Amino acid sequence: MAATWNRRAALKGLLTSTAAVGTLGLAGAAAPAEKLTAMPAALKGNIRHSVCRWCFADLPLEQLCAAAKEMGIRGIDLVGPQDWPTLKKYGLDSPMCNGAEINLTDGFNDPQFHARLQKQYTELIPQVAKASYRNLICFSGSRRGKTDEQGWANCVAGLKPLLKLAEQHNVVLVMELLNSKIDHPDYQCDRTAWGVELAKRLGSEHFKLLYDIYHMQINEGDVIRTLTEFHPYIAHYHTAGVPGRHELNDAQELNYPAIMRAIQATGFKGYVAQEFIPTQPDKLASLRQAVQLCDV
């Protein structure tokens, strides 16, 4: 549960007001990293690597960016507009932007949050596009007694008005799949099939899923078959060791090289982001090890 609190706190801390967004002056900023930098020779280039900011929140962002750049990591996940200029300074992408969500529990499956969410996403979608980014995270929210059907219907009602704007700006709203067994009790979009059904009902290429390998291993397993079957609906991947959400090593149960090969076999061209909580004293060494393990 500590991991859950840390992420919620980190996401909450990254939410940015419209006024702050407007002062960034991103119009003349550099293009995304994939247009600027070649992959280092040490990496194969088949997987585009990223890392989630909140997992290394005790490191200054500039230090994390410099280390990521040196490792061949091409993006930093889950940062808001206030941090985009720093990423651009290092030629790094923001493969999964945040800053429009309320939190992980108050989401699109509950109409009481629609007005606030629609306002915040309407403000941030153009800013994501202006910064030359593409993916913006969103969440179903907690079930709070709703049936699957009620959750789908409410999410459609809340998201559909935003999809036209997202299409105009070539932005994709990406709903994360989270486990409801350990880390996020009562979260509704906790199974791949649930997210896919929502995507089918929305019927837009500007709504996709964030397949978190750690979360889906806990809630449903069958990772390789599932991502292979449903890959057209997946825009992004997150990793972590199971159990514990720690390093990708021989103390955890997932075979990450095999999973990465399966992702590659689907023709996926997006990003895979490390989202584990380091336990070793040298956290950047743990990150480097994870990137190398996933570089197939």
mmCIF file of C-alpha atoms in Angstrom:
data_model
loop_
_atom_site.group_PDB
_atom_site.id
_atom_site.type_symbol
_atom_site.label_atom_id
_atom_site.label_comp_id
_atom_site.label_asym_id
_atom_site.label_seq_id
_atom_site.Cartn_x
_atom_site.Cartn_y
_atom_site.Cartn_z
ATOM 1 C CA MET A 1 0.000 0.000 0.000
ATOM 2 C CA ALA A 2 2.972 2.319 0.462
ATOM 3 C CA ALA A 3 3.596 2.092 -3.251
ATOM 4 C CA THR A 4 0.003 3.119 -3.902
ATOM 5 C CA TRP A 5 0.297 6.145 -1.630
ATOM 6 C CA ASN A 6 3.585 7.221 -3.170
ATOM 7 C CA ARG A 7 2.187 7.183 -6.668
ATOM 8 C CA ARG A 8 -0.996 8.973 -5.690
ATOM 9 C CA ALA A 9 1.017 11.625 -3.900
ATOM 10 C CA ALA A 10 3.389 11.991 -6.830
ATOM 11 C CA LEU A 11 0.564 12.318 -9.349
ATOM 12 C CA LYS A 12 -1.226 14.829 -7.164
ATOM 13 C CA GLY A 13 1.932 16.863 -6.875
ATOM 14 C CA LEU A 14 2.316 16.977 -10.637
ATOM 15 C CA LEU A 15 -1.141 18.410 -11.369
ATOM 16 C CA THR A 16 -0.755 21.877 -12.857
ATOM 17 C CA SER A 17 -3.213 24.744 -13.179
ATOM 18 C CA THR A 18 -4.114 26.267 -16.509
ATOM 19 C CA ALA A 19 -2.384 29.466 -15.529
ATOM 20 C CA ALA A 20 0.873 27.630 -14.931
ATOM 21 C CA VAL A 21 0.543 25.785 -18.210
ATOM 22 C CA GLY A 22 0.119 29.023 -20.092
ATOM 23 C CA THR A 23 3.396 30.445 -18.848
ATOM 24 C CA LEU A 24 5.615 27.699 -20.222
ATOM 25 C CA GLY A 25 6.273 29.173 -23.630
ATOM 26 C CA LEU A 26 6.612 25.770 -25.287
ATOM 27 C CA ALA A 27 5.771 26.846 -28.802
ATOM 28 C CA GLY A 28 9.387 27.164 -29.826
ATOM 29 C CA ALA A 29 10.584 24.104 -27.924
ATOM 30 C CA ALA A 30 12.495 21.297 -29.527
ATOM 31 C CA ALA A 31 10.795 18.386 -31.247
ATOM 32 C CA PRO A 32 10.299 15.055 -29.401
ATOM 33 C CA ALA A 33 13.387 13.042 -28.686
ATOM 34 C CA GLU A 34 12.773 10.415 -31.344
ATOM 35 C CA LYS A 35 13.267 13.080 -33.997
ATOM 36 C CA LEU A 36 16.459 14.369 -32.459
ATOM 37 C CA THR A 37 18.562 11.519 -31.127
ATOM 38 C CA ALA A 38 19.769 8.165 -32.362
ATOM 39 C CA MET A 39 19.724 5.159 -30.071
ATOM 40 C CA PRO A 40 23.075 4.488 -28.405
ATOM 41 C CA ALA A 41 24.985 1.567 -29.887
ATOM 42 C CA ALA A 42 24.621 -0.367 -26.609
ATOM 43 C CA LEU A 43 20.845 -0.683 -27.160
ATOM 44 C CA LYS A 44 19.249 -2.590 -30.019
ATOM 45 C CA GLY A 45 16.646 0.053 -30.865
ATOM 46 C CA ASN A 46 13.698 -2.355 -31.092
ATOM 47 C CA ILE A 47 12.119 -1.046 -27.895
ATOM 48 C CA ARG A 48 11.683 2.645 -27.095
ATOM 49 C CA HIS A 49 12.492 2.964 -23.406
ATOM 50 C CA SER A 50 11.053 5.381 -20.860
ATOM 51 C CA VAL A 51 10.993 5.653 -17.069
ATOM 52 C CA CYS A 52 8.311 6.889 -14.685
ATOM 53 C CA ARG A 53 9.300 9.994 -12.808
ATOM 54 C CA TRP A 54 7.514 9.162 -9.540
ATOM 55 C CA CYS A 55 9.609 6.045 -8.930
ATOM 56 C CA PHE A 56 12.725 8.223 -8.739
ATOM 57 C CA ALA A 57 11.109 11.253 -7.118
ATOM 58 C CA ASP A 58 13.948 11.607 -4.608
ATOM 59 C CA LEU A 59 16.356 12.365 -7.467
ATOM 60 C CA PRO A 60 16.379 15.862 -8.976
ATOM 61 C CA LEU A 61 14.678 15.768 -12.346
ATOM 62 C CA GLU A 62 17.793 17.054 -14.095
ATOM 63 C CA GLN A 63 19.842 14.212 -12.613
ATOM 64 C CA LEU A 64 17.287 11.650 -13.734
ATOM 65 C CA CYS A 65 17.162 13.177 -17.226
ATOM 66 C CA ALA A 66 20.941 13.156 -17.589
ATOM 67 C CA ALA A 67 21.169 9.554 -16.406
ATOM 68 C CA ALA A 68 18.296 8.471 -18.647
ATOM 69 C CA LYS A 69 19.892 10.112 -21.666
ATOM 70 C CA GLU A 70 23.190 8.355 -20.968
ATOM 71 C CA MET A 71 21.431 4.974 -20.670
ATOM 72 C CA GLY A 72 19.597 5.344 -23.964
ATOM 73 C CA ILE A 73 16.219 5.977 -22.328
ATOM 74 C CA ARG A 74 14.251 8.245 -24.620
ATOM 75 C CA GLY A 75 11.475 9.571 -22.391
ATOM 76 C CA ILE A 76 10.237 10.336 -18.891
ATOM 77 C CA ASP A 77 6.686 9.226 -18.060
ATOM 78 C CA LEU A 78 4.091 10.903 -15.847
ATOM 79 C CA VAL A 79 5.321 14.456 -15.758
ATOM 80 C CA GLY A 80 3.150 17.516 -16.152
ATOM 81 C CA PRO A 81 3.663 20.700 -18.144
ATOM 82 C CA GLN A 82 5.882 22.312 -15.518
ATOM 83 C CA ASP A 83 8.566 19.672 -16.223
ATOM 84 C CA TRP A 84 8.346 19.515 -20.005
ATOM 85 C CA PRO A 85 10.967 22.238 -20.573
ATOM 86 C CA THR A 86 13.487 20.212 -18.551
ATOM 87 C CA LEU A 87 12.790 17.117 -20.627
ATOM 88 C CA LYS A 88 13.235 19.113 -23.811
ATOM 89 C CA LYS A 89 16.516 20.498 -22.526
ATOM 90 C CA TYR A 90 17.826 16.924 -22.495
ATOM 91 C CA GLY A 91 16.179 15.910 -25.778
ATOM 92 C CA LEU A 92 13.776 13.566 -24.014
ATOM 93 C CA ASP A 93 10.174 12.788 -24.926
ATOM 94 C CA SER A 94 7.187 12.822 -22.580
ATOM 95 C CA PRO A 95 5.597 9.561 -23.762
ATOM 96 C CA MET A 96 2.782 9.551 -21.190
ATOM 97 C CA CYS A 97 1.773 13.020 -20.027
ATOM 98 C CA ASN A 98 -0.301 13.730 -16.950
ATOM 99 C CA GLY A 99 -1.799 16.689 -15.179
ATOM 100 C CA ALA A 100 -5.487 16.671 -16.164
ATOM 101 C CA GLU A 101 -6.644 13.844 -13.893
ATOM 102 C CA ILE A 102 -8.099 14.455 -10.439
ATOM 103 C CA ASN A 103 -6.535 11.351 -8.896
ATOM 104 C CA LEU A 104 -6.693 7.585 -9.381
ATOM 105 C CA THR A 105 -10.030 7.092 -7.632
ATOM 106 C CA ASP A 106 -12.221 9.937 -8.933
ATOM 107 C CA GLY A 107 -12.464 9.197 -12.630
ATOM 108 C CA PHE A 108 -14.632 9.048 -15.704
ATOM 109 C CA ASN A 109 -16.854 6.237 -14.413
ATOM 110 C CA ASP A 110 -18.622 8.648 -12.051
ATOM 111 C CA PRO A 111 -20.754 11.483 -13.503
ATOM 112 C CA GLN A 112 -20.158 13.683 -10.457
ATOM 113 C CA PHE A 113 -16.582 14.209 -11.704
ATOM 114 C CA HIS A 114 -17.352 14.735 -15.407
ATOM 115 C CA ALA A 115 -17.583 18.521 -15.410
ATOM 116 C CA ARG A 116 -14.276 18.961 -13.606
ATOM 117 C CA LEU A 117 -12.495 16.313 -15.668
ATOM 118 C CA GLN A 118 -13.813 17.667 -18.975
ATOM 119 C CA LYS A 119 -12.668 21.173 -18.045
ATOM 120 C CA GLN A 120 -9.188 20.002 -17.061
ATOM 121 C CA TYR A 121 -8.693 17.756 -20.104
ATOM 122 C CA THR A 122 -10.059 20.438 -22.419
ATOM 123 C CA GLU A 123 -7.409 22.808 -21.069
ATOM 124 C CA LEU A 124 -4.515 20.344 -21.215
ATOM 125 C CA ILE A 125 -5.098 18.522 -24.524
ATOM 126 C CA PRO A 126 -4.033 21.545 -26.637
ATOM 127 C CA GLN A 127 -0.980 22.028 -24.436
ATOM 128 C CA VAL A 128 0.090 18.415 -24.965
ATOM 129 C CA ALA A 129 -0.166 18.926 -28.703
ATOM 130 C CA LYS A 130 1.636 22.279 -28.582
ATOM 131 C CA ALA A 131 4.545 20.578 -26.844
ATOM 132 C CA SER A 132 4.616 17.956 -29.655
ATOM 133 C CA TYR A 133 3.508 15.148 -27.341
ATOM 134 C CA ARG A 134 0.743 12.637 -27.939
ATOM 135 C CA ASN A 135 -0.427 10.497 -24.989
ATOM 136 C CA LEU A 136 -2.352 11.873 -21.993
ATOM 137 C CA ILE A 137 -3.229 9.526 -19.143
ATOM 138 C CA CYS A 138 -6.719 9.074 -17.692
ATOM 139 C CA PHE A 139 -8.368 6.763 -15.167
ATOM 140 C CA SER A 140 -11.681 4.982 -14.753
ATOM 141 C CA GLY A 141 -11.824 5.722 -11.034
ATOM 142 C CA SER A 142 -13.110 3.486 -8.248
ATOM 143 C CA ARG A 143 -16.117 1.261 -8.816
ATOM 144 C CA ARG A 144 -18.067 2.435 -5.733
ATOM 145 C CA GLY A 145 -20.720 -0.232 -6.286
ATOM 146 C CA LYS A 146 -21.214 0.385 -10.014
ATOM 147 C CA THR A 147 -21.791 -2.552 -12.325
ATOM 148 C CA ASP A 148 -19.550 -3.006 -15.350
ATOM 149 C CA GLU A 149 -22.352 -1.728 -17.547
ATOM 150 C CA GLN A 150 -22.773 1.419 -15.464
ATOM 151 C CA GLY A 151 -19.029 2.011 -15.511
ATOM 152 C CA TRP A 152 -18.802 1.662 -19.287
ATOM 153 C CA ALA A 153 -21.820 3.904 -19.884
ATOM 154 C CA ASN A 154 -20.512 6.602 -17.544
ATOM 155 C CA CYS A 155 -17.013 6.515 -19.040
ATOM 156 C CA VAL A 156 -18.446 6.834 -22.546
ATOM 157 C CA ALA A 157 -20.552 9.813 -21.462
ATOM 158 C CA GLY A 158 -17.571 11.470 -19.824
ATOM 159 C CA LEU A 159 -14.933 10.773 -22.460
ATOM 160 C CA LYS A 160 -16.831 11.091 -25.730
ATOM 161 C CA PRO A 161 -17.077 14.911 -25.644
ATOM 162 C CA LEU A 162 -13.285 15.062 -25.299
ATOM 163 C CA LEU A 163 -12.427 12.758 -28.173
ATOM 164 C CA LYS A 164 -13.257 15.270 -30.901
ATOM 165 C CA LEU A 165 -10.843 17.737 -29.318
ATOM 166 C CA ALA A 166 -8.242 15.003 -28.925
ATOM 167 C CA GLU A 167 -8.628 14.105 -32.592
ATOM 168 C CA GLN A 168 -8.222 17.745 -33.648
ATOM 169 C CA HIS A 169 -4.947 17.923 -31.734
ATOM 170 C CA ASN A 170 -3.736 14.389 -32.540
ATOM 171 C CA VAL A 171 -3.703 13.515 -28.845
ATOM 172 C CA VAL A 172 -4.627 10.094 -27.438
ATOM 173 C CA LEU A 173 -6.402 9.705 -24.106
ATOM 174 C CA VAL A 174 -4.910 6.601 -22.520
ATOM 175 C CA MET A 175 -6.671 4.813 -19.666
ATOM 176 C CA GLU A 176 -4.414 2.846 -17.350
ATOM 177 C CA LEU A 177 -5.200 -0.713 -16.329
ATOM 178 C CA LEU A 178 -4.535 -1.062 -12.572
ATOM 179 C CA ASN A 179 -4.885 -4.058 -10.268
ATOM 180 C CA SER A 180 -7.691 -3.934 -7.710
ATOM 181 C CA LYS A 181 -6.329 -6.862 -5.717
ATOM 182 C CA ILE A 182 -3.300 -5.299 -4.004
ATOM 183 C CA ASP A 183 -2.528 -1.693 -4.905
ATOM 184 C CA HIS A 184 -5.790 -0.035 -5.963
ATOM 185 C CA PRO A 185 -8.767 -1.693 -4.273
ATOM 186 C CA ASP A 186 -12.084 -1.060 -6.063
ATOM 187 C CA TYR A 187 -10.499 0.415 -9.220
ATOM 188 C CA GLN A 188 -12.876 -0.419 -12.059
ATOM 189 C CA CYS A 189 -10.649 -0.659 -15.149
ATOM 190 C CA ASP A 190 -8.794 -3.580 -13.588
ATOM 191 C CA ARG A 191 -8.988 -6.106 -16.434
ATOM 192 C CA THR A 192 -7.824 -5.840 -20.020
ATOM 193 C CA ALA A 193 -11.191 -7.019 -21.335
ATOM 194 C CA TRP A 194 -12.956 -4.224 -19.427
ATOM 195 C CA GLY A 195 -10.732 -1.582 -20.990
ATOM 196 C CA VAL A 196 -11.054 -3.113 -24.448
ATOM 197 C CA GLU A 197 -14.847 -3.097 -24.202
ATOM 198 C CA LEU A 198 -14.732 0.603 -23.309
ATOM 199 C CA ALA A 199 -12.438 1.272 -26.265
ATOM 200 C CA LYS A 200 -14.831 -0.560 -28.587
ATOM 201 C CA ARG A 201 -17.772 1.482 -27.349
ATOM 202 C CA LEU A 202 -15.889 4.740 -27.834
ATOM 203 C CA GLY A 203 -14.766 3.637 -31.309
ATOM 204 C CA SER A 204 -11.921 6.127 -31.604
ATOM 205 C CA GLU A 205 -8.221 5.784 -32.344
ATOM 206 C CA HIS A 206 -7.782 8.624 -29.868
ATOM 207 C CA PHE A 207 -8.656 6.418 -26.911
ATOM 208 C CA LYS A 208 -6.298 3.579 -25.991
ATOM 209 C CA LEU A 209 -5.093 1.605 -22.994
ATOM 210 C CA LEU A 210 -1.971 1.686 -20.883
ATOM 211 C CA TYR A 211 -1.171 -1.979 -20.273
ATOM 212 C CA ASP A 212 0.697 -2.110 -16.977
ATOM 213 C CA ILE A 213 2.387 -5.518 -16.953
ATOM 214 C CA TYR A 214 2.827 -5.529 -13.187
ATOM 215 C CA HIS A 215 -0.819 -4.714 -12.492
ATOM 216 C CA MET A 216 -2.244 -7.138 -15.032
ATOM 217 C CA GLN A 217 -0.022 -9.991 -13.875
ATOM 218 C CA ILE A 218 -1.566 -9.552 -10.424
ATOM 219 C CA ASN A 219 -5.171 -9.244 -11.547
ATOM 220 C CA GLU A 220 -5.368 -11.654 -14.468
ATOM 221 C CA GLY A 221 -2.006 -13.132 -15.493
ATOM 222 C CA ASP A 222 -1.722 -14.597 -19.009
ATOM 223 C CA VAL A 223 0.297 -11.541 -20.021
ATOM 224 C CA ILE A 224 1.737 -12.590 -23.385
ATOM 225 C CA ARG A 225 -1.471 -14.052 -24.790
ATOM 226 C CA THR A 226 -3.492 -11.066 -23.580
ATOM 227 C CA LEU A 227 -1.251 -8.357 -25.003
ATOM 228 C CA THR A 228 -0.923 -10.296 -28.245
ATOM 229 C CA GLU A 229 -4.701 -10.563 -28.639
ATOM 230 C CA PHE A 230 -5.534 -7.014 -27.646
ATOM 231 C CA HIS A 231 -2.481 -5.115 -28.916
ATOM 232 C CA PRO A 232 -4.490 -2.845 -31.268
ATOM 233 C CA TYR A 233 -6.015 -1.227 -28.177
ATOM 234 C CA ILE A 234 -2.712 -0.700 -26.324
ATOM 235 C CA ALA A 235 -0.763 2.560 -26.658
ATOM 236 C CA HIS A 236 1.802 2.163 -23.896
ATOM 237 C CA TYR A 237 3.346 -0.319 -21.444
ATOM 238 C CA HIS A 238 4.622 -0.100 -17.866
ATOM 239 C CA THR A 239 6.844 -2.626 -16.109
ATOM 240 C CA ALA A 240 7.703 -3.715 -12.563
ATOM 241 C CA GLY A 241 8.683 -6.898 -10.798
ATOM 242 C CA VAL A 242 5.994 -9.181 -9.378
ATOM 243 C CA PRO A 243 5.552 -9.528 -6.460
ATOM 244 C CA GLY A 244 6.499 -6.294 -4.761
ATOM 245 C CA ARG A 245 6.758 -3.812 -7.642
ATOM 246 C CA HIS A 246 10.530 -3.758 -7.361
ATOM 247 C CA GLU A 247 13.506 -4.488 -9.627
ATOM 248 C CA LEU A 248 13.249 -6.696 -12.690
ATOM 249 C CA ASN A 249 15.509 -9.463 -11.426
ATOM 250 C CA ASP A 250 15.557 -13.165 -10.557
ATOM 251 C CA ALA A 251 13.579 -12.550 -7.359
ATOM 252 C CA GLN A 252 10.393 -11.861 -9.352
ATOM 253 C CA GLU A 253 8.192 -14.115 -11.448
ATOM 254 C CA LEU A 254 7.865 -12.392 -14.818
ATOM 255 C CA ASN A 255 10.024 -13.274 -17.823
ATOM 256 C CA TYR A 256 10.522 -9.770 -19.153
ATOM 257 C CA PRO A 257 12.680 -10.623 -22.187
ATOM 258 C CA ALA A 258 9.938 -12.972 -23.418
ATOM 259 C CA ILE A 259 7.279 -10.328 -22.767
ATOM 260 C CA MET A 260 9.289 -7.692 -24.644
ATOM 261 C CA ARG A 261 9.735 -10.045 -27.601
ATOM 262 C CA ALA A 262 5.972 -10.610 -27.636
ATOM 263 C CA ILE A 263 5.367 -6.846 -27.598
ATOM 264 C CA GLN A 264 7.842 -6.389 -30.426
ATOM 265 C CA ALA A 265 6.157 -9.162 -32.420
ATOM 266 C CA THR A 266 2.882 -7.204 -32.422
ATOM 267 C CA GLY A 267 4.593 -4.405 -34.342
ATOM 268 C CA PHE A 268 4.325 -2.027 -31.402
ATOM 269 C CA LYS A 269 6.118 1.292 -32.013
ATOM 270 C CA GLY A 270 5.306 3.080 -28.757
ATOM 271 C CA TYR A 271 7.142 3.168 -25.454
ATOM 272 C CA VAL A 272 7.816 0.727 -22.646
ATOM 273 C CA ALA A 273 8.347 2.601 -19.370
ATOM 274 C CA GLN A 274 9.993 1.256 -16.230
ATOM 275 C CA GLU A 275 7.695 1.807 -13.231
ATOM 276 C CA PHE A 276 9.348 -0.169 -10.456
ATOM 277 C CA ILE A 277 10.302 1.058 -6.986
ATOM 278 C CA PRO A 278 14.055 0.541 -6.546
ATOM 279 C CA THR A 279 15.235 -1.219 -3.397
ATOM 280 C CA GLN A 280 18.963 -1.193 -4.112
ATOM 281 C CA PRO A 281 21.153 1.679 -2.863
ATOM 282 C CA ASP A 282 22.201 2.536 -6.412
ATOM 283 C CA LYS A 283 18.794 3.219 -7.898
ATOM 284 C CA LEU A 284 20.147 4.250 -11.288
ATOM 285 C CA ALA A 285 22.067 0.972 -11.527
ATOM 286 C CA SER A 286 18.746 -0.825 -10.990
ATOM 287 C CA LEU A 287 17.213 1.268 -13.766
ATOM 288 C CA ARG A 288 20.057 0.491 -16.138
ATOM 289 C CA GLN A 289 19.713 -3.228 -15.414
ATOM 290 C CA ALA A 290 15.975 -3.120 -16.125
ATOM 291 C CA VAL A 291 16.453 -1.287 -19.419
ATOM 292 C CA GLN A 292 19.088 -3.749 -20.551
ATOM 293 C CA LEU A 293 16.881 -6.704 -19.587
ATOM 294 C CA CYS A 294 13.994 -5.276 -21.626
ATOM 295 C CA ASP A 295 16.153 -4.348 -24.627
ATOM 296 C CA VAL A 296 15.483 -7.316 -26.912
#
